[in-house]
PDB file of C-alpha atoms in Angstrom:
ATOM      1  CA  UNK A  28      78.133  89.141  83.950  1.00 96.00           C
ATOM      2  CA  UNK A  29      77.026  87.154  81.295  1.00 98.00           C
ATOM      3  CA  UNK A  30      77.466  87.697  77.638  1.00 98.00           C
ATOM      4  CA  UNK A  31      76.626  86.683  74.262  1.00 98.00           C
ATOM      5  CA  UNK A  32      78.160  87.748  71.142  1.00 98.00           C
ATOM      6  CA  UNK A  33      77.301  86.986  68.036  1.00 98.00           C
ATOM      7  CA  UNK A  34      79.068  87.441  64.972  1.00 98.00           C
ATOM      8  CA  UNK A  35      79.354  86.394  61.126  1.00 98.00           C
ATOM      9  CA  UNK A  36      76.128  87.926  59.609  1.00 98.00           C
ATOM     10  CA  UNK A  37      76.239  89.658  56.240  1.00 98.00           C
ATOM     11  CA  UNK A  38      74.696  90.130  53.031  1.00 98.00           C
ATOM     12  CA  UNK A  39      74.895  86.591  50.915  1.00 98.00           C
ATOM     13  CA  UNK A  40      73.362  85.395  47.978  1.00 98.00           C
ATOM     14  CA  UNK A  41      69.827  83.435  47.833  1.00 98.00           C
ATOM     15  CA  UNK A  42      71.302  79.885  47.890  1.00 98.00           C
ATOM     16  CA  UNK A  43      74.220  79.916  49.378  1.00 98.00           C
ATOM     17  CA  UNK A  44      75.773  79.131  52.791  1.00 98.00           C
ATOM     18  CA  UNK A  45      76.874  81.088  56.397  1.00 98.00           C
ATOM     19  CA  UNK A  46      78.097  80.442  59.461  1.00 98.00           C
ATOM     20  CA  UNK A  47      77.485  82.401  62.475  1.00 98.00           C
ATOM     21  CA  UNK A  48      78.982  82.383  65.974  1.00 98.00           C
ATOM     22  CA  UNK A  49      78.065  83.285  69.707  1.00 98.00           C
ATOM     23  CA  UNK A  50      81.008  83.570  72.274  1.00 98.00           C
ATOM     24  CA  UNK A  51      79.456  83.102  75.817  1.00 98.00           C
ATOM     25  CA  UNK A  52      81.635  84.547  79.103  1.00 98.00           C
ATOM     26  CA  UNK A  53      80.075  84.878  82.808  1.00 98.00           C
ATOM     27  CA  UNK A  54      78.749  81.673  83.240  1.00 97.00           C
ATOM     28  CA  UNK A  55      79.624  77.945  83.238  1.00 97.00           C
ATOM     29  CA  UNK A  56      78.843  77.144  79.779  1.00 96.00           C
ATOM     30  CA  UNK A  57      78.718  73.483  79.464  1.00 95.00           C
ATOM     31  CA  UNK A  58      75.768  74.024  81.703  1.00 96.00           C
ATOM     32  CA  UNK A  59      73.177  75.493  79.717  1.00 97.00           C
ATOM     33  CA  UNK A  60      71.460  74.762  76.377  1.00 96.00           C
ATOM     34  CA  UNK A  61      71.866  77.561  73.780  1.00 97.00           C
ATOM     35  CA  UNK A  62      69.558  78.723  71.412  1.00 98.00           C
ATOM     36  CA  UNK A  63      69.143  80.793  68.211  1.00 98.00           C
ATOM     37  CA  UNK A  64      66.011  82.925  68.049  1.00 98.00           C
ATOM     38  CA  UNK A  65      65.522  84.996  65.267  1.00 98.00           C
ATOM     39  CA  UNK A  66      63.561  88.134  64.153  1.00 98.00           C
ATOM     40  CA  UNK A  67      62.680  89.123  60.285  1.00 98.00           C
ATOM     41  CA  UNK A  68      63.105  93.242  59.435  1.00 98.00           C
ATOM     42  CA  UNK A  69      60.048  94.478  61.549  1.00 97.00           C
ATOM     43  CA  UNK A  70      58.529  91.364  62.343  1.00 98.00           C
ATOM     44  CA  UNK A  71      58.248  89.014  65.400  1.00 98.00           C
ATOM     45  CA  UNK A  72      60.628  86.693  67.151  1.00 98.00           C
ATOM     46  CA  UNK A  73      60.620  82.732  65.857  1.00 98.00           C
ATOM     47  CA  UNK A  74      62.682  79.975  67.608  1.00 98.00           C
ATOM     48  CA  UNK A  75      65.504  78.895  64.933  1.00 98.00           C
ATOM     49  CA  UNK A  76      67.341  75.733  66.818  1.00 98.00           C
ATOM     50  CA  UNK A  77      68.401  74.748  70.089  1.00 97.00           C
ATOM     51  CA  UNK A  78      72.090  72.540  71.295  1.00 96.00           C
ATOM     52  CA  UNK A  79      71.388  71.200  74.548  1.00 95.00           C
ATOM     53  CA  UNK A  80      74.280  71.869  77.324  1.00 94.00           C
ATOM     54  CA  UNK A  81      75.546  67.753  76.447  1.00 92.00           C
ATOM     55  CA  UNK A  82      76.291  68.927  72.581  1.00 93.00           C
ATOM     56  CA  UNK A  83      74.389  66.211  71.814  1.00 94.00           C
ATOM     57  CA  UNK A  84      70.552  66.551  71.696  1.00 95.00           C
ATOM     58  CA  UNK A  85      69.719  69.192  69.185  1.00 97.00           C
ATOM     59  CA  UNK A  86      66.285  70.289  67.854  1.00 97.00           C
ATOM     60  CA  UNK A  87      65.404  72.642  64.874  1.00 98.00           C
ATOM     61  CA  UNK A  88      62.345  74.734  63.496  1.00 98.00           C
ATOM     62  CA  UNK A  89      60.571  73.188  60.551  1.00 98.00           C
ATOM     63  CA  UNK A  90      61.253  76.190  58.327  1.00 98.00           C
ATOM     64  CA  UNK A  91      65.047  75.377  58.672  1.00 98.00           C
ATOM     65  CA  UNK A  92      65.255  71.770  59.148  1.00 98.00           C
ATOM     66  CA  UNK A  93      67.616  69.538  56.802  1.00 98.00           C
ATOM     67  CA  UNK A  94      69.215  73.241  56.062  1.00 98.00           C
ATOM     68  CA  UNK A  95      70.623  74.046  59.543  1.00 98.00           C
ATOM     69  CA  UNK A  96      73.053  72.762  62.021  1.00 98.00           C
ATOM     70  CA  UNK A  97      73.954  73.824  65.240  1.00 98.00           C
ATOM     71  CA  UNK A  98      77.128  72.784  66.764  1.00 97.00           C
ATOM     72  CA  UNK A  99      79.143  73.881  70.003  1.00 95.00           C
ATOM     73  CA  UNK A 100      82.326  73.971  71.258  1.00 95.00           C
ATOM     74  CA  UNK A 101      82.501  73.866  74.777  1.00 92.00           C
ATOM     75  CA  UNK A 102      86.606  74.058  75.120  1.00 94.00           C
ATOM     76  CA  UNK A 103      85.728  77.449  73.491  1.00 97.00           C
ATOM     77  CA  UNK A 104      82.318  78.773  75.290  1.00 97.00           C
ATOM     78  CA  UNK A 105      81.226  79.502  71.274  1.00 98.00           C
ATOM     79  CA  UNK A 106      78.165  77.791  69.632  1.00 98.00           C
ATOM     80  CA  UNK A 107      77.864  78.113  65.660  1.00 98.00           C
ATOM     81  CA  UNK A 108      74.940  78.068  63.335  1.00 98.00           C
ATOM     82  CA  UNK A 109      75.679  76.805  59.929  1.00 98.00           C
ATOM     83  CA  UNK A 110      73.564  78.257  57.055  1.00 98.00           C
ATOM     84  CA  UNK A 111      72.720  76.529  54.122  1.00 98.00           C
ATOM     85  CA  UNK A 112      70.832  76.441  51.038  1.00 98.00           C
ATOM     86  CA  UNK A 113      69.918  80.031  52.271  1.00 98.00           C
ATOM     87  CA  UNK A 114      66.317  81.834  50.788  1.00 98.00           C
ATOM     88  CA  UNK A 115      65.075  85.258  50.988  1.00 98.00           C
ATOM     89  CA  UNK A 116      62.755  84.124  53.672  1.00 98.00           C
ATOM     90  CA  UNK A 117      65.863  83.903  56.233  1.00 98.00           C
ATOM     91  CA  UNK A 118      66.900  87.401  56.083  1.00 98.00           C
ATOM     92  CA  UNK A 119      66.436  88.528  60.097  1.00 98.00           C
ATOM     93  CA  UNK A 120      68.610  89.355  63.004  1.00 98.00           C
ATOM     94  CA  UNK A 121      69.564  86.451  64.406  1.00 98.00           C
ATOM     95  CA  UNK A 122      69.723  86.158  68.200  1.00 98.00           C
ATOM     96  CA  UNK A 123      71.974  83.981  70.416  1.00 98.00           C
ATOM     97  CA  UNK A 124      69.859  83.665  73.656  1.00 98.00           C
ATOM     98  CA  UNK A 125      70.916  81.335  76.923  1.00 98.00           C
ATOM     99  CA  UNK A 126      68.361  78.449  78.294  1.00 96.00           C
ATOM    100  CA  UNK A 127      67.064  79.157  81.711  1.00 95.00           C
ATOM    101  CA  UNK A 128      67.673  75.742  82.643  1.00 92.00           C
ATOM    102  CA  UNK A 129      71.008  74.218  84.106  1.00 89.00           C
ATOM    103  CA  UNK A 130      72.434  70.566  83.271  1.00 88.00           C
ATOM    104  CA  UNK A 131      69.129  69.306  82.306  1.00 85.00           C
ATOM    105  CA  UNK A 132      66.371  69.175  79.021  1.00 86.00           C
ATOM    106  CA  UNK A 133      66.262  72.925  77.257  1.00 86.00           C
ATOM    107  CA  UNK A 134      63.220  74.614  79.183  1.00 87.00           C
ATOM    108  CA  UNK A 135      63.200  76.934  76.619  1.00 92.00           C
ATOM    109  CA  UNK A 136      62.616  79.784  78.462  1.00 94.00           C
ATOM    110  CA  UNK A 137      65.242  82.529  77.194  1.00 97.00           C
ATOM    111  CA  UNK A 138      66.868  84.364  80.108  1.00 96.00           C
ATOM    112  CA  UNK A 139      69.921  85.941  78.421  1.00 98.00           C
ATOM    113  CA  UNK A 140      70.316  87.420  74.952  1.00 98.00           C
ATOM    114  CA  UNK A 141      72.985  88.416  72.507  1.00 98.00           C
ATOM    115  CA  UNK A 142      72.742  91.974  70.584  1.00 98.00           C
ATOM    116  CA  UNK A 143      72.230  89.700  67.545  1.00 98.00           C
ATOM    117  CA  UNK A 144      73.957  89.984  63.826  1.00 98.00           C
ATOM    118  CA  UNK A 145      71.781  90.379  60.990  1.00 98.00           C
ATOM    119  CA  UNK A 146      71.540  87.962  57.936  1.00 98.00           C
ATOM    120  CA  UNK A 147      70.497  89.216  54.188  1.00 98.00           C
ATOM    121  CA  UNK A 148      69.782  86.686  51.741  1.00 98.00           C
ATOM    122  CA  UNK A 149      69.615  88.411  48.618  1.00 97.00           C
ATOM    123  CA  UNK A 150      67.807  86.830  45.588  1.00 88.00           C
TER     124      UNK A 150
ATOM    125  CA  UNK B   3      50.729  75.709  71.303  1.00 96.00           C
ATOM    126  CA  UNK B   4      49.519  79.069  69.428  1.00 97.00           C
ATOM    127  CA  UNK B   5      49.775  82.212  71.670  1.00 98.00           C
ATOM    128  CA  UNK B   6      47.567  84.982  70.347  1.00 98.00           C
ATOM    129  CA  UNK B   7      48.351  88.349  71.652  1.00 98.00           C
ATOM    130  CA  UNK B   8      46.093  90.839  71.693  1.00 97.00           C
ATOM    131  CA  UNK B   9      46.405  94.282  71.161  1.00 98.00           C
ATOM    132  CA  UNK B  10      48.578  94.563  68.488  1.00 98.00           C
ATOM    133  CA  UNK B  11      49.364  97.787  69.232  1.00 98.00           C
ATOM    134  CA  UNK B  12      48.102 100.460  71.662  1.00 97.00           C
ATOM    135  CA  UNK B  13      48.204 104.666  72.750  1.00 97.00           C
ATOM    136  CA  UNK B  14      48.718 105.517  76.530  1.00 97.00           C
ATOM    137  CA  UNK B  15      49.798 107.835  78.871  1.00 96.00           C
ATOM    138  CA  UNK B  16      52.511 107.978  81.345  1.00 97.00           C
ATOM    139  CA  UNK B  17      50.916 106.953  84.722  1.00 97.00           C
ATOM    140  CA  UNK B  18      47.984 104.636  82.630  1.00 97.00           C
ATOM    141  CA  UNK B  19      47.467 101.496  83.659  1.00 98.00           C
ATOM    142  CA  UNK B  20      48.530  98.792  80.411  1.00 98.00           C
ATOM    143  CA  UNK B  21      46.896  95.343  80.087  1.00 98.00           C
ATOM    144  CA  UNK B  22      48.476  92.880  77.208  1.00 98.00           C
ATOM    145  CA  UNK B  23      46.970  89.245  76.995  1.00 98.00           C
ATOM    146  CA  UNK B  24      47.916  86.289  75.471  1.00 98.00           C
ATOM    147  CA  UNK B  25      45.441  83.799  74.315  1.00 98.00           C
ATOM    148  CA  UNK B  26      46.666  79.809  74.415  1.00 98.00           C
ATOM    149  CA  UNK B  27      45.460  77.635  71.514  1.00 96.00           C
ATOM    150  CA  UNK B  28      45.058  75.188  74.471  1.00 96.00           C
ATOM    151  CA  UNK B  29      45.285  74.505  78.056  1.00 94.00           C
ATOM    152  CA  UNK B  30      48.876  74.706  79.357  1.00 95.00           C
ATOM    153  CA  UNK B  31      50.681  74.802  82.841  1.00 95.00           C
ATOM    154  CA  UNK B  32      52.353  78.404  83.333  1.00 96.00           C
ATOM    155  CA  UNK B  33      55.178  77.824  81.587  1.00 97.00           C
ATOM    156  CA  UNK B  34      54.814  81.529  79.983  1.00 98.00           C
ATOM    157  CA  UNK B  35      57.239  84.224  79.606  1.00 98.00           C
ATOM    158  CA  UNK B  36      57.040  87.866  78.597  1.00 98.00           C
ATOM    159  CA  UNK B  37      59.669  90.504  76.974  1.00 98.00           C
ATOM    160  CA  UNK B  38      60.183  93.960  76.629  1.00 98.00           C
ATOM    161  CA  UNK B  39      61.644  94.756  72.898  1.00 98.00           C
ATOM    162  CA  UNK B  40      62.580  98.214  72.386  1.00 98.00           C
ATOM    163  CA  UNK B  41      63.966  99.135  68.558  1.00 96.00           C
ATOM    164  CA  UNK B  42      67.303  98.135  67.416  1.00 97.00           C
ATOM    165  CA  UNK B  43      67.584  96.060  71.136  1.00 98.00           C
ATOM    166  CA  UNK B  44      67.658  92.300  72.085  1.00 98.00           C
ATOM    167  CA  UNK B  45      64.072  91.385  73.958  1.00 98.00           C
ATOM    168  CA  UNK B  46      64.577  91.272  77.232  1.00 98.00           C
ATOM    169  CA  UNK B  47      63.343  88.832  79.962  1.00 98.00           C
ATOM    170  CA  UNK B  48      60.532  90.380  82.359  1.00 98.00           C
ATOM    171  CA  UNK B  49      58.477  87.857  83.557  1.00 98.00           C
ATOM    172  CA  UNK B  50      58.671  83.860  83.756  1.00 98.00           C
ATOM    173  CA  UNK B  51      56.375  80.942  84.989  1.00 97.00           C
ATOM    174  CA  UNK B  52      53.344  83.512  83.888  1.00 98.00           C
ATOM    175  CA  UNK B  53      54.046  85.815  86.960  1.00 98.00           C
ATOM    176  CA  UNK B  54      57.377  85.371  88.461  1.00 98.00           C
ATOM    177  CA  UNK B  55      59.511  88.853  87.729  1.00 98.00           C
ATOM    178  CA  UNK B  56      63.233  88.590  86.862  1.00 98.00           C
ATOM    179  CA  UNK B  57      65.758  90.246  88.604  1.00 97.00           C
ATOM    180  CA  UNK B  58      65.781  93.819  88.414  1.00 97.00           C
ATOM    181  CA  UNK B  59      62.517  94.429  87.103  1.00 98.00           C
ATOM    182  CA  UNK B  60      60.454  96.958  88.441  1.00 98.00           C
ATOM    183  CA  UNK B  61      57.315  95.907  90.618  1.00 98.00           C
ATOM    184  CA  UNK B  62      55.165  97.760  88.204  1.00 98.00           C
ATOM    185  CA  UNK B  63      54.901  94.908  86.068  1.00 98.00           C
ATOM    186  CA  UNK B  64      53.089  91.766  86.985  1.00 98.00           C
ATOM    187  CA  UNK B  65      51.230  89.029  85.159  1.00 98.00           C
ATOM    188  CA  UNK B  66      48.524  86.548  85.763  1.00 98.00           C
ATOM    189  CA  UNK B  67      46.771  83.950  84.041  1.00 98.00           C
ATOM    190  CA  UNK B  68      42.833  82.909  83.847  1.00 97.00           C
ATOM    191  CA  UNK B  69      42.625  79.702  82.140  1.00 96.00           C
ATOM    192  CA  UNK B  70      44.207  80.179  78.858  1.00 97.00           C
ATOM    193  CA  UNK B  71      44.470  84.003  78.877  1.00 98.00           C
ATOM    194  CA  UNK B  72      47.898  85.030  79.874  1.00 98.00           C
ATOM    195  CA  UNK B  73      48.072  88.787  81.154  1.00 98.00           C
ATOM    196  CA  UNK B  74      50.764  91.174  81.507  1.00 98.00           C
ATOM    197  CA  UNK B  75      49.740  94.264  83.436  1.00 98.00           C
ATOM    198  CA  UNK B  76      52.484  97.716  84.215  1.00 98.00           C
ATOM    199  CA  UNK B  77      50.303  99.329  86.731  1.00 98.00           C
ATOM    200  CA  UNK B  78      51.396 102.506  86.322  1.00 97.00           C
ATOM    201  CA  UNK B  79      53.115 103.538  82.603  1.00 97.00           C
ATOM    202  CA  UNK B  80      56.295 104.665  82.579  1.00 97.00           C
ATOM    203  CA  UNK B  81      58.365 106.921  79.751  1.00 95.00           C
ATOM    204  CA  UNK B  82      60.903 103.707  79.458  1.00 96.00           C
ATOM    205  CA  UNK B  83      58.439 101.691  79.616  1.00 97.00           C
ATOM    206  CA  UNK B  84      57.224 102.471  75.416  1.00 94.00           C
ATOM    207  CA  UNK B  85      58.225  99.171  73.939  1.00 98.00           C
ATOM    208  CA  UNK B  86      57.447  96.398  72.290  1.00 98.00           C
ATOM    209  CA  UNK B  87      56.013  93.614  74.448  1.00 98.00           C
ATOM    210  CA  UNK B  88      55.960  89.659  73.570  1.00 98.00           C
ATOM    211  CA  UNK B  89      54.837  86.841  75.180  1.00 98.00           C
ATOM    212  CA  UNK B  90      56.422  83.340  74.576  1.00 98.00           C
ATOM    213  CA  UNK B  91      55.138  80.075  75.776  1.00 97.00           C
ATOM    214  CA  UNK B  92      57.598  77.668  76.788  1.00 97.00           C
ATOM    215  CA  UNK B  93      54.865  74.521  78.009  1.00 95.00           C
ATOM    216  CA  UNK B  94      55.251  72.482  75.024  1.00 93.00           C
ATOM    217  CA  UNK B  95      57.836  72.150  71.807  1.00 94.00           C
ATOM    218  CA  UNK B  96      58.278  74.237  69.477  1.00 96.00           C
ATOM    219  CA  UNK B  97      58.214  77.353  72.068  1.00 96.00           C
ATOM    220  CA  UNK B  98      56.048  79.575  70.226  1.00 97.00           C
ATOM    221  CA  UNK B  99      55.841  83.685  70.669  1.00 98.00           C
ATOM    222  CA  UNK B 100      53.193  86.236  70.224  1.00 98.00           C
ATOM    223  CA  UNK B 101      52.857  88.846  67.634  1.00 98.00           C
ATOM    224  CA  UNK B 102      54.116  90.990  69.818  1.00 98.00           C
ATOM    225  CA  UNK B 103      52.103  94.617  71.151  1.00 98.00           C
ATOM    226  CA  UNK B 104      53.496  98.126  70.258  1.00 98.00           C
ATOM    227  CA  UNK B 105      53.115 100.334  73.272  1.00 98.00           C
ATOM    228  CA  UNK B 106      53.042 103.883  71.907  1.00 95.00           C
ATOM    229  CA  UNK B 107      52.818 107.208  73.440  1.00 88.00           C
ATOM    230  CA  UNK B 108      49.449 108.773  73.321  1.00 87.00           C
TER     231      UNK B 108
END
């Protein structure tokens, strides 16, 4: 069945950087675009970034833009979600979620999700 | 695109019949999704393409669309059913979600 697990949140000073991780398993990886959706402590969801399934085309949220990267290894079904320049504003569980669509443009339409790991910037 | 969702949050009844809507800051095609959030969970997938149901969801839920109001409609309420609902529109970048509506037991 498919899975995502992410991993690497924590509690980090305003400022500084993270990186998180998602391990995919049950599907073909290098076939789908992966996202990062994330939710603030009792808010709603926001779209974060997306790597489509070439590694190549990659799109990001204006609130994070210039500050985050998203990168993939597809020898190693993980995608990774570097963290910089980090504010108060990006504390939230951050969600590794699958695109619906296969070997084509992100459809962003989010068909499989991760448990999440949470992120606390601390100022 | 802007998706307002409307209630924010609402009281029911097992057996009631729940309607959620989502209003479109402009026309769209259907690309419109809904999920079912319940606390300390992931959201999961329930509905696609406005009212295509995934796999394994009950027949219960359903969801239309009239013009620019997106619906999502459980038919008949039930106990694991309380959960936080959010729509997401997927018809133009940046995907965009609702606020999201709190369905509470009355």
């Amino acid at each position: 069945q498919v899975q995502l697990v992410e991993s690497g949140g924590g509690v980090v000073q305003s400022g500084t950087s993270l990186r998180l991780s998602c391990a995919a398993s049950g599907f073909t990886f290098s076939n789908h675009g992966i996202h990062w959706v994330r939710q603030a402590p009792g808010k709603g969801l926001e779209w974060v970034a997306v790597l489509y399934y070439d590694a190549i085309t990659e799109y990001y949220a204006d609130s994070v833009k210039g500050r985050f990267t998203i990168s993939r290894d597809n020898s190693k079904n993980t995608v990774y979600l570097e963290m910089n320049s980090l504010r108060a504003e990006d504390t939230a569980v951050y969600y590794c979620v699958r695109d619906w669509n296969i070997r084509a443009s992100a459809i962003y339409y989010f068909d499989y999700w991760g448990q999440g790991t949470l992120v606390t910037v601390s100022s | 695109i802007q998706v307002t969702q409307s209630p924010s949050s609402l009281s029911a009844s097992v057996g009631d019949r729940v309607t959620i809507t989502c209003r479109a800051s402009q026309g769209m095609n259907s690309w419109l999704g809904w999920y079912q959030q319940k606390p300390e969970k992931a959201p999961k997938p329930l509905i696609y393409d406005t009212s295509k149901l995934e796999s394994g969801v009950p027949s219960r839920f359903s969801g239309s669309r009239s013009g620019t109001d997106f619906t999502l409609t459980i038919s008949s309420l039930q106990p694991e059913d309380f959960a936080t609902y959010y729509c997401q529109q997927y018809s133009s970048y940046p995907p965009t979600f609702g606020g999201g509506t709190k369905v509470d037991i009355k």
